[in-house]
C-alpha positions in Angstrom: -22.3 25.4 -5.7 -21.7 25.9 -9.3 -19.0 23.3 -10.4 -17.0 25.8 -11.7 -16.5 27.8 -8.2 -16.0 24.6 -6.1 -13.2 23.7 -8.2 -11.6 26.9 -7.5 -12.2 27.0 -4.0 -10.6 23.3 -4.0 -7.8 24.5 -5.9 -7.4 27.4 -3.4 -7.9 25.1 -0.7 -5.1 22.8 -1.4 -2.4 25.7 -2.5 -2.9 27.4 1.0 -2.4 24.1 2.7 0.7 23.0 0.8 2.0 26.2 0.9 1.4 26.3 4.6 3.2 22.9 4.9 6.0 24.2 3.0 6.4 27.1 5.4 6.2 25.1 8.7 8.7 22.7 7.0 11.2 25.9 6.6 10.4 27.3 10.0 11.6 23.9 11.2 14.3 23.6 9.2 15.6 26.6 10.4 14.8 26.0 14.2 17.0 22.5 13.7 19.6 24.2 11.8 20.1 26.8 15.1 20.0 24.3 17.4 22.2 21.8 16.1 25.3 23.7 16.7 24.7 23.9 20.4 23.8 20.0 20.4 27.1 19.3 18.6 29.4 22.1 20.0 30.6 23.0 16.4 29.5 25.0 13.3 29.0 24.4 9.8 31.7 25.9 7.8 30.9 27.3 4.5 27.3 27.6 5.5 25.4 30.6 4.4 23.8 32.6 7.3 19.9 31.6 7.6 17.9 34.1 5.8 14.2 34.6 6.2 11.2 33.3 4.0 10.7 36.5 2.4 14.1 37.1 1.3 13.8 33.7 0.0 10.4 33.6 -1.5 11.6 31.8 -4.9 12.2 28.7 -2.7 8.5 28.2 -1.7 7.5 28.9 -5.8 10.2 26.1 -6.5 8.0 23.7 -4.2 4.8 24.8 -5.2 5.7 24.4 -9.1 6.6 20.6 -8.3 3.4 20.3 -6.9 1.7 21.2 -10.0 4.3 19.3 -11.9 3.8 15.8 -10.4 -0.4 16.4 -11.0 -1.3 17.2 -7.3 -3.7 19.7 -8.5 -4.8 18.1 -11.7 -5.0 14.4 -11.1 -6.4 11.9 -8.3 -4.5 9.3 -6.6 -4.8 6.5 -4.0 -3.4 7.0 -0.6 -0.3 5.4 -1.0 0.3 6.6 -4.6 -0.3 10.3 -3.0 2.3 9.9 -0.6 4.8 8.5 -3.2 4.3 11.5 -5.2 4.9 14.1 -2.0 8.1 12.3 -1.6 9.0 12.6 -4.9 8.2 16.1 -4.8 10.2 16.6 -1.9 13.4 14.9 -3.6 13.1 17.3 -6.8 12.3 20.6 -4.7 15.1 19.9 -2.7 17.6 19.2 -6.0 16.1 22.0 -7.8 16.7 24.8 -5.2 20.4 23.5 -5.3 20.5 23.6 -9.0 19.1 27.1 -9.3 21.3 28.3 -6.3 24.0 27.0 -8.2 23.5 28.1 -11.8 22.4 31.6 -10.4 25.4 31.9 -8.7 23.5 32.6 -5.2 24.3 29.6 -3.4 26.4 32.1 -0.7 23.2 33.5 0.4 20.8 30.2 1.1 21.8 27.7 3.8 22.2 24.2 2.0 21.6 22.9 5.4 18.4 24.2 5.9 17.3 23.2 2.5 18.4 19.8 3.2 16.6 19.6 6.4 13.3 21.0 4.6 13.7 17.8 2.4 14.2 15.5 5.1 11.1 17.3 7.1 9.0 16.8 4.3 8.8 12.9 4.4 6.7 13.2 7.1 5.0 16.6 7.6 4.1 16.5 3.9 1.8 13.6 4.2 0.6 14.1 7.2 -0.8 17.9 6.5 -2.1 17.2 2.9 -4.1 14.1 4.0 -5.2 15.4 7.0 -6.8 18.9 4.8 -7.9 16.8 2.0 -9.5 14.6 4.5 -11.2 17.3 6.2 -12.0 19.4 2.5 -14.0 15.8 1.7 -16.2 16.0 4.9 -17.3 19.5 3.9 -18.5 18.3 0.9 -15.1 19.3 -1.6 -12.9 17.1 -3.6 -16.0 14.7 -4.2 -16.5 13.2 -8.0 -19.9 11.9 -8.2 -19.9 8.5 -9.8 -22.2 6.5 -11.8 -21.5 3.0 -12.0 -22.9 1.0 -15.0 -23.6 -2.7 -14.5 -24.8 -4.1 -10.8 -23.6 -7.5 -10.9 -20.1 -9.1 -9.7 -18.0 -6.7 -11.2 -19.8 -3.8 -10.6 -20.1 -4.9 -7.0 -16.2 -5.5 -6.8 -15.9 -1.6 -8.2 -17.8 -0.6 -5.4 -15.9 -2.6 -2.9 -12.5 -0.7 -4.6 -14.1 2.4 -4.4 -15.5 2.4 -0.8 -11.9 1.2 0.0 -10.2 4.1 -1.1 -11.6 7.4 -0.1 -8.7 9.3 -1.3 -10.1 9.4 -4.5 -13.0 11.3 -3.5 -15.3 9.5 -5.3 -19.2 9.7 -4.4 -21.3 6.6 -5.9 -24.8 8.2 -6.8 -26.7 4.9 -7.9 -25.9 2.2 -10.2 -27.6 1.5 -13.7 -28.7 -2.6 -14.7 -30.7 -3.6 -17.5 -31.8 -6.6 -15.1 -35.0 -6.3 -13.9 -34.4 -8.2 -10.8 -31.6 -6.2 -9.5 -33.1 -2.7 -10.2 -35.2 -1.4 -7.5 -33.0 -2.8 -5.1 -29.7 -1.4 -3.1 -26.2 -2.8 -2.7 -24.3 -1.3 0.3 -27.2 1.4 0.6 -26.9 2.4 -2.9 -29.5 1.7 -5.5 -29.5 -0.1 -8.5 -31.5 2.0 -11.2 -33.1 0.9 -14.3 -31.9 0.9 -17.6 -28.5 1.4 -19.3 -29.6 3.4 -22.0 -30.6 5.9 -19.8 -27.2 6.6 -18.3 -27.1 10.0 -20.0 -30.4 11.1 -18.5 -28.9 10.2 -15.0 -25.6 11.8 -16.2 -27.3 15.2 -16.4 -30.0 15.0 -13.6 -27.8 14.4 -10.9 -24.6 16.2 -12.1 -22.2 12.9 -12.7 -18.7 13.8 -13.4 -16.9 9.9 -14.0 -18.7 6.6 -14.8 -17.7 3.3 -14.7 -18.4 0.5 -16.9 -18.4 -2.5 -15.5 -20.3 -4.6 -17.7 -18.1 -7.6 -18.5 -20.7 -9.5 -20.9 -22.4 -6.1 -22.6 -21.1 -6.9 -26.4 -18.5 -5.2 -28.2 -21.5 -3.1 -30.0 -23.0 -1.8 -27.8 -20.0 -1.3 -25.4 -18.6 1.2 -28.4 -21.9 2.5 -28.7 -22.1 3.5 -25.0 -18.6 4.8 -25.0 -19.0 7.0 -27.9 -22.5 8.3 -26.7 -21.0 9.1 -23.0 -17.7 10.1 -23.3 -17.9 13.9 -24.0 -20.7 14.1 -21.6 -18.4 13.3 -18.4 -15.1 14.2 -17.5 -14.0 10.3 -17.6 -15.1 7.1 -18.5 -13.5 4.4 -16.6 -13.9 1.2 -18.4 -13.7 -2.5 -16.1 -12.7 -5.2 -18.5 -13.5 -8.8 -17.6 -9.9 -9.5 -16.7 -8.6 -10.2 -13.1 -6.0 -11.7 -11.4 -3.3 -10.1 -13.6 -0.7 -7.8 -13.3 -1.7 -4.0 -12.4 1.1 -1.9 -11.2 3.4 -0.8 -13.8 1.2 -2.0 -16.5 1.0 0.4 -19.4 -1.2 0.4 -22.6 0.4 0.6 -25.8 -1.4 2.7 -28.8 -1.4 1.7 -32.2 -2.7 4.6 -33.8 -3.7 3.6 -37.7 -5.4 0.4 -36.1 -7.1 2.4 -33.5 -6.1 -0.8 -31.1 -4.2 -0.8 -28.2 -2.9 -3.8 -25.8 -1.8 -4.1 -22.2 1.9 -4.4 -21.3 2.7 -6.2 -18.5 6.3 -5.7 -17.4 7.9 -8.5 -15.1 9.6 -6.4 -12.5 11.4 -9.0 -11.1 12.9 -10.3 -14.5 15.6 -7.1 -14.3 18.5 -7.7 -12.2 18.4 -4.2 -11.2 15.3 -4.4 -9.2 16.3 -7.5 -7.6 19.7 -6.2 -6.4 17.5 -3.0 -4.9 15.2 -5.2 -2.9 18.4 -6.9 -1.5 19.8 -3.9 -0.7 16.3 -2.3 1.1 16.2 -5.4 2.9 20.2 -5.3 4.1 19.6 -1.3 5.1 16.4 -2.3 6.8 17.8 -5.2 8.7 21.2 -2.9 9.9 18.6 -0.3 10.9 16.6 -2.5 13.1 19.0 -4.9 14.7 20.8 -2.6 16.9 17.2 -0.7 17.9 15.6 -4.4 18.3 18.7 -6.4 20.4 17.9 -5.1 24.2 14.1 -6.3 23.8 14.7 -9.8 21.7 17.5 -10.4 24.9 14.2 -9.9 26.9 12.0 -12.1 24.9 14.5 -14.7 25.2 14.3 -14.9 28.9 10.3 -14.4 29.4 9.8 -17.2 26.9 12.3 -19.7 29.3 11.0 -18.5 32.8 7.4 -19.5 31.1 8.0 -22.7 29.9 10.5 -25.6 29.3 12.5 -25.4 25.9 14.7 -23.6 24.0 13.4 -19.2 23.2 14.3 -20.0 19.4 12.6 -22.2 17.5 13.4 -22.9 13.7 11.7 -25.0 11.0 12.8 -26.1 8.0 10.6 -24.0 5.1 10.4 -23.8 1.2 12.6 -20.8 0.1 13.3 -19.3 -3.2 13.0 -21.8 -6.2 12.5 -24.3 -3.7 15.7 -24.1 -1.8 15.0 -25.4 1.8 16.0 -23.5 4.8 15.6 -23.2 8.9 13.3 -20.1 9.7 13.6 -19.0 13.2 10.8 -17.7 15.4 10.4 -17.1 19.0 9.1 -20.2 20.0 5.3 -19.8 21.5 4.0 -23.6 21.9 4.9 -26.3 24.6 7.1 -28.7 23.6 4.8 -31.6 22.8 2.9 -29.0 20.5 2.7 -31.7 17.9 1.2 -34.3 19.9 -1.5 -32.3 21.7 -2.7 -30.9 17.8 -2.7 -34.8 16.7 -5.1 -35.6 19.8 -7.1 -32.6 19.2 -7.7 -33.0 15.5 -8.4 -36.7 15.9 -11.4 -35.9 18.8 -13.0 -32.5 17.3 -14.1 -32.2 13.9 -15.2 -28.6 14.1 -11.4 -27.8 15.0 -10.0 -30.2 12.5 -12.3 -27.9 9.8 -11.2 -24.7 11.4 -7.1 -26.2 10.8 -7.9 -27.3 7.1 -9.3 -24.0 6.3 -7.0 -21.7 8.0 -3.5 -23.9 8.7 -4.6 -22.1 12.4 -6.3 -22.1 15.4 -8.0 -19.8 17.3 -7.6 -20.3 21.2 -5.2 -22.9 20.3 -4.1 -25.3 23.4 -0.7 -25.5 22.4 0.1 -21.7 23.0 2.4 -20.9 25.9 1.0 -18.0 28.1 4.0 -15.6 26.7 3.7 -17.3 23.3 -0.1 -16.2 23.1 1.3 -12.4 23.4 4.2 -13.1 21.2 1.7 -13.9 18.5 -1.0 -11.0 19.0 1.8 -8.6 18.6 3.6 -10.3 15.8 7.2 -10.5 17.8 7.6 -14.2 17.5 8.4 -13.3 14.1 11.4 -11.0 15.3 14.3 -13.7 15.1 13.8 -14.0 10.9 15.6 -10.8 10.7 18.6 -13.2 10.7 17.1 -15.1 7.7 17.5 -11.8 5.8 20.7 -11.2 7.0 21.3 -14.8 5.5 19.7 -14.2 2.6 17.2 -16.8 3.0 14.0 -14.4 3.6 13.3 -11.1 2.5 11.4 -8.4 5.0 8.6 -8.4 2.4 7.5 -11.6 0.0 5.0 -14.5 0.1 4.7 -16.4 3.1 7.3 -18.9 4.1 5.5 -22.8 4.3 6.3 -26.2 5.0 6.7 -28.7 1.8 3.4 -30.2 3.3 1.6 -26.9 2.4 3.2 -26.9 -0.7 2.2 -29.9 -2.1 -1.5 -29.8 -0.5 -2.5 -26.0 -1.6 -0.1 -24.1 -3.4 0.6 -27.0 -6.2 1.2 -24.7 -9.8 1.1 -21.4 -7.7 4.5 -22.7 -6.1 6.3 -21.6 -9.0 5.2 -18.1 -8.8 5.1 -17.7 -5.3 8.9 -19.1 -4.6 10.6 -17.5 -7.8 11.8 -14.7 -4.8 12.7 -15.0 -1.6 9.8 -15.3 0.9 8.9 -12.2 3.4 8.7 -11.7 7.2 5.5 -10.1 6.3 3.6 -9.5 3.1 -0.1 -9.0 1.5 -1.7 -11.8 3.4 -0.6 -9.9 6.4 -1.8 -6.4 5.6 -5.4 -8.2 4.2 -6.8 -9.9 7.4 -3.8 -12.0 8.5 -5.1 -15.2 10.4 -8.7 -14.1 9.3 -8.4 -14.7 5.5 -9.2 -18.3 4.1 -5.6 -20.3 3.0 -6.5 -20.2 -0.9 -6.6 -16.1 -0.4 -3.3 -16.0 1.2 -2.1 -17.9 -1.9 -3.8 -15.7 -4.3 -2.2 -12.7 -2.6 1.1 -14.0 -2.7 0.7 -14.5 -6.5 -0.6 -11.3 -7.1 2.6 -9.6 -5.0 4.9 -11.3 -7.0 3.3 -10.1 -10.5 2.9 -6.7 -9.1 6.3 -6.3 -7.3 7.5 -3.0 -7.1 10.1 -1.3 -4.3 7.7 1.3 -3.5 4.8 -1.7 -3.0 7.4 -3.3 -0.1 7.6 0.1 1.4 3.7 0.6 1.6 3.3 -2.8 3.1 6.1 -2.8 5.6 3.8 0.5 6.8 0.6 -1.3 6.6 2.4 -4.2 8.6 3.3 -1.5 11.3 -0.4 -0.5 11.7 -2.1 -3.8 12.2 0.3 -5.3 14.6 -0.2 -1.9 16.8 -3.7 -2.6 16.3 -3.5 -6.4 16.6 -5.7 -6.8 14.0 -6.8 -10.7 12.7 -3.7 -11.8 15.0 -4.2 -14.9 17.0 
């Protein structure tokens, strides 16, 4: 299929899907608007009569214009970034419709309740419909971008892993190109390594490559510059992967210096701004107040089950390290027997394999200290529910680094402790959505450091959603 025709088909398919989604949101909002007075046995004073979609055609135009304004037809996004943009479209469209209605003096012709309900419905429906449609289009061969990776070394393999992890980009990696004869002809995750970086232009023309990733950190400045100059106007995009890892990436901007033909990375410390700390605190309080009434009865039931299963208090508390090294009592449902410490000491002294497992993960599979109800609580992560109290007390956050003991800080964290515990520890965090107990301890620390460096409120929201998904699937838990 001709590339231009394919792009037109992709655009029309997305336009049709988005228009259908907005129409569905409108009809759902109209239905709810009609039902609400019956449920509450009252009318909505001052609200305009409900008009049909043909009369309010301009509302659909406003929504589609904001889809285009936010780059949803011209740019590619990661899965969670696209959801964030869709939510912003919902907010801007709702505000835009009210502004147009007010400026055009047509407020009496449109139901304000329907407009607000459309915005609320969009939070769930827009991501669901758009992501489903895009997934279907990718399966049919559309919304794909043919990609060539220059460099089959460690950096190239890392980029392959990153691109395969994020299918929403639509990258179709057709191959690697490398100069190392030992790598050429081999396959990495089923993708062939071709010979000769200087032949990249030949591969681009033959395979209709749209994007190129340059993942060759040791290539040298002159050759890198020559490669970019040669290939820049032969593909749609060139993405250069520098030999810099572990730095902040979320919110990182590029500063240009025009006359010097230079640029610099600007890495913001988002948690330096008091307003962001305030927003994180407000977010924690809001989520706590919403969850606590819903979870109160289930927590009472769990307390009863714990007491019936084994002796000891249902709530267990342990001293942990908090923000700026401040110590606090971290609450959890008790999942172990009363003599847990004695059982652990005896086990580690007599079982070298278990001792090695404990040293690596700071946890044990088939832990003999855990009670029957405790196994269920850990599998579902329900043992951490009492930490909502720690959040309300201002000792923890919903998302943050792991709350650890002083011994763990001294033995493992060392200089990383200053970064990790410049913020409140969290009930969940990146470690929990990245393999949980299947991750080695050093990697957990690296994830906590990365979280602090890259903090955004949206990152907290994404981690909470991912936590729910992982807990429901019981991934990496024991």
